């Protein structure tokens, strides 16, 4: 019963944070490319069945992720060029993950490393778009590349 109450509480907090960031994004009238990227990130975080499939420790981080999204939106309203430059740094890592995650062929060498890569990507977003939130662990392009090689090569 306690675990169910905790999950219910986390779910409520996540949905409120997701809703708040979506409303902020809508009100910000961001360019389509930035808006679509934010929507894609949100959709990869909150999808049908996410509470059952995302590890509890990661669910607890969702408010941080959505707080980072809000910070990004606020900054993107002011400087779209800077947001796009940060997105360009992030995109190659995201695309390689997304390609493998959505592929029918699961040529993944180390599933734990692949899962870790997924969540390190969220930390990398924080490091790029909302540094004041702080990442839970060190993250850099070098760390991402090394972890990717562990996961799929």
CSV table of C-alpha atoms in Angstrom, one decimal:
chain,number,residue,atom,x,y,z
A,1,UNK,CA,0.0,0.0,0.0
A,2,UNK,CA,2.9,2.4,0.8
A,3,UNK,CA,4.5,1.8,-2.5
A,4,UNK,CA,1.2,2.4,-4.3
A,5,UNK,CA,0.8,5.7,-2.5
A,6,UNK,CA,4.3,6.7,-3.4
A,7,UNK,CA,3.8,5.8,-7.0
A,8,UNK,CA,0.5,7.7,-7.1
A,9,UNK,CA,2.1,10.7,-5.5
A,10,UNK,CA,5.0,10.6,-8.0
A,11,UNK,CA,2.6,10.1,-10.9
A,12,UNK,CA,0.6,13.2,-9.8
A,13,UNK,CA,3.7,15.3,-9.5
A,14,UNK,CA,5.0,14.2,-12.9
A,15,UNK,CA,1.7,14.9,-14.6
A,16,UNK,CA,1.4,18.3,-13.0
A,17,UNK,CA,5.0,19.2,-14.1
A,18,UNK,CA,4.4,17.9,-17.6
A,19,UNK,CA,1.2,19.8,-17.9
A,20,UNK,CA,2.9,23.0,-16.6
A,21,UNK,CA,5.7,22.7,-19.0
A,22,UNK,CA,3.3,22.0,-21.9
A,23,UNK,CA,1.3,25.1,-21.0
A,24,UNK,CA,4.4,27.2,-20.8
A,25,UNK,CA,5.6,25.9,-24.2
A,26,UNK,CA,2.2,26.7,-25.7
A,27,UNK,CA,2.2,30.2,-24.3
A,28,UNK,CA,5.8,30.9,-25.4
A,29,UNK,CA,5.0,30.6,-29.1
A,30,UNK,CA,8.4,29.1,-29.9
A,31,UNK,CA,9.5,28.3,-33.4
A,32,UNK,CA,8.3,24.9,-34.7
A,33,UNK,CA,11.7,23.2,-34.5
A,34,UNK,CA,12.3,24.1,-30.8
A,35,UNK,CA,8.7,23.4,-29.9
A,36,UNK,CA,8.8,20.0,-31.6
A,37,UNK,CA,12.0,19.0,-29.8
A,38,UNK,CA,10.5,19.9,-26.5
A,39,UNK,CA,7.3,17.9,-27.3
A,40,UNK,CA,9.4,14.9,-28.4
A,41,UNK,CA,11.3,15.0,-25.2
A,42,UNK,CA,8.1,15.1,-23.2
A,43,UNK,CA,6.6,12.3,-25.2
A,44,UNK,CA,9.6,10.1,-24.6
A,45,UNK,CA,9.3,10.8,-20.9
A,46,UNK,CA,5.5,10.4,-20.5
A,47,UNK,CA,4.0,7.7,-22.7
A,48,UNK,CA,1.3,5.1,-22.1
A,49,UNK,CA,2.6,2.7,-19.4
A,50,UNK,CA,5.6,4.8,-18.4
A,51,UNK,CA,5.0,4.4,-14.7
A,52,UNK,CA,5.2,0.6,-15.0
A,53,UNK,CA,8.2,0.6,-17.4
A,54,UNK,CA,10.4,3.4,-16.0
A,55,UNK,CA,12.5,2.5,-13.0
A,56,UNK,CA,11.2,4.1,-9.8
A,57,UNK,CA,14.5,5.9,-9.2
A,58,UNK,CA,14.2,7.5,-12.6
A,59,UNK,CA,10.5,8.5,-12.1
A,60,UNK,CA,11.7,10.4,-9.0
A,61,UNK,CA,13.9,12.5,-11.3
A,62,UNK,CA,11.0,13.5,-13.7
A,63,UNK,CA,10.3,16.8,-11.8
A,64,UNK,CA,13.9,17.8,-12.4
A,65,UNK,CA,13.6,16.9,-16.1
A,66,UNK,CA,10.4,19.0,-16.5
A,67,UNK,CA,11.9,21.8,-14.5
A,68,UNK,CA,14.8,21.8,-17.0
A,69,UNK,CA,12.3,21.9,-19.8
A,70,UNK,CA,10.7,25.0,-18.3
A,71,UNK,CA,14.1,26.6,-17.9
A,72,UNK,CA,14.8,25.8,-21.6
A,73,UNK,CA,11.5,27.3,-22.7
A,74,UNK,CA,12.2,30.5,-20.8
A,75,UNK,CA,15.6,30.9,-22.3
A,76,UNK,CA,14.5,29.9,-25.8
A,77,UNK,CA,12.0,32.7,-25.8
A,78,UNK,CA,14.9,35.1,-25.3
A,79,UNK,CA,17.6,33.5,-27.5
A,80,UNK,CA,16.4,31.0,-30.1
A,81,UNK,CA,19.8,30.9,-31.8
A,82,UNK,CA,21.5,29.8,-28.6
A,83,UNK,CA,18.9,27.1,-28.0
A,84,UNK,CA,19.4,25.8,-31.5
A,85,UNK,CA,23.1,25.6,-31.0
A,86,UNK,CA,22.6,23.6,-27.8
A,87,UNK,CA,20.1,21.4,-29.6
A,88,UNK,CA,22.7,20.8,-32.4
A,89,UNK,CA,25.2,19.5,-29.8
A,90,UNK,CA,22.6,17.2,-28.3
A,91,UNK,CA,20.9,15.9,-31.4
A,92,UNK,CA,23.5,13.3,-32.7
A,93,UNK,CA,23.5,11.5,-29.3
A,94,UNK,CA,19.7,11.5,-29.2
A,95,UNK,CA,19.3,10.3,-32.9
A,96,UNK,CA,21.6,7.3,-32.4
A,97,UNK,CA,19.7,6.3,-29.2
A,98,UNK,CA,16.3,6.8,-30.9
A,99,UNK,CA,17.4,4.8,-34.0
A,100,UNK,CA,18.3,1.8,-31.8
A,101,UNK,CA,15.3,2.2,-29.4
A,102,UNK,CA,12.8,2.2,-32.2
A,103,UNK,CA,14.5,-0.4,-34.4
A,104,UNK,CA,13.0,-3.8,-34.8
A,105,UNK,CA,16.6,-5.2,-34.8
A,106,UNK,CA,17.8,-5.0,-31.2
A,107,UNK,CA,21.6,-5.3,-31.8
A,108,UNK,CA,22.3,-4.1,-28.3
A,109,UNK,CA,25.4,-5.6,-26.6
A,110,UNK,CA,24.7,-4.4,-23.1
A,111,UNK,CA,21.1,-3.6,-22.2
A,112,UNK,CA,22.1,-2.0,-18.8
A,113,UNK,CA,24.5,0.3,-20.6
A,114,UNK,CA,21.9,1.1,-23.2
A,115,UNK,CA,19.3,2.0,-20.5
A,116,UNK,CA,21.9,4.1,-18.6
A,117,UNK,CA,22.7,5.9,-21.9
A,118,UNK,CA,19.0,6.8,-22.1
A,119,UNK,CA,19.0,8.5,-18.7
A,120,UNK,CA,22.4,10.1,-19.2
A,121,UNK,CA,20.9,11.8,-22.2
A,122,UNK,CA,18.4,13.5,-19.9
A,123,UNK,CA,21.2,14.6,-17.7
A,124,UNK,CA,23.1,15.9,-20.7
A,125,UNK,CA,20.0,18.0,-21.7
A,126,UNK,CA,20.1,19.5,-18.2
A,127,UNK,CA,23.8,20.3,-18.6
A,128,UNK,CA,23.1,22.1,-21.9
A,129,UNK,CA,19.7,23.8,-21.2
A,130,UNK,CA,19.4,24.3,-17.5
A,131,UNK,CA,22.8,24.1,-15.8
A,132,UNK,CA,21.6,25.6,-12.5
A,133,UNK,CA,19.5,22.4,-11.9
A,134,UNK,CA,22.8,20.4,-11.8
A,135,UNK,CA,23.2,16.9,-13.1
A,136,UNK,CA,23.2,13.9,-10.9
A,137,UNK,CA,26.5,12.7,-12.4
A,138,UNK,CA,29.2,14.0,-14.6
A,139,UNK,CA,28.1,14.0,-18.3
A,140,UNK,CA,30.0,15.0,-21.4
A,141,UNK,CA,30.2,14.1,-25.1
A,142,UNK,CA,33.1,11.8,-24.2
A,143,UNK,CA,31.2,10.0,-21.5
A,144,UNK,CA,28.2,9.6,-23.8
A,145,UNK,CA,30.4,8.2,-26.6
A,146,UNK,CA,32.1,5.8,-24.2
A,147,UNK,CA,28.8,4.6,-22.8
A,148,UNK,CA,27.4,4.2,-26.3
A,149,UNK,CA,30.3,2.0,-27.3
A,150,UNK,CA,29.7,-0.2,-24.2
A,151,UNK,CA,26.0,-0.5,-25.1
A,152,UNK,CA,26.0,-1.3,-28.8
A,153,UNK,CA,29.4,-2.0,-30.3
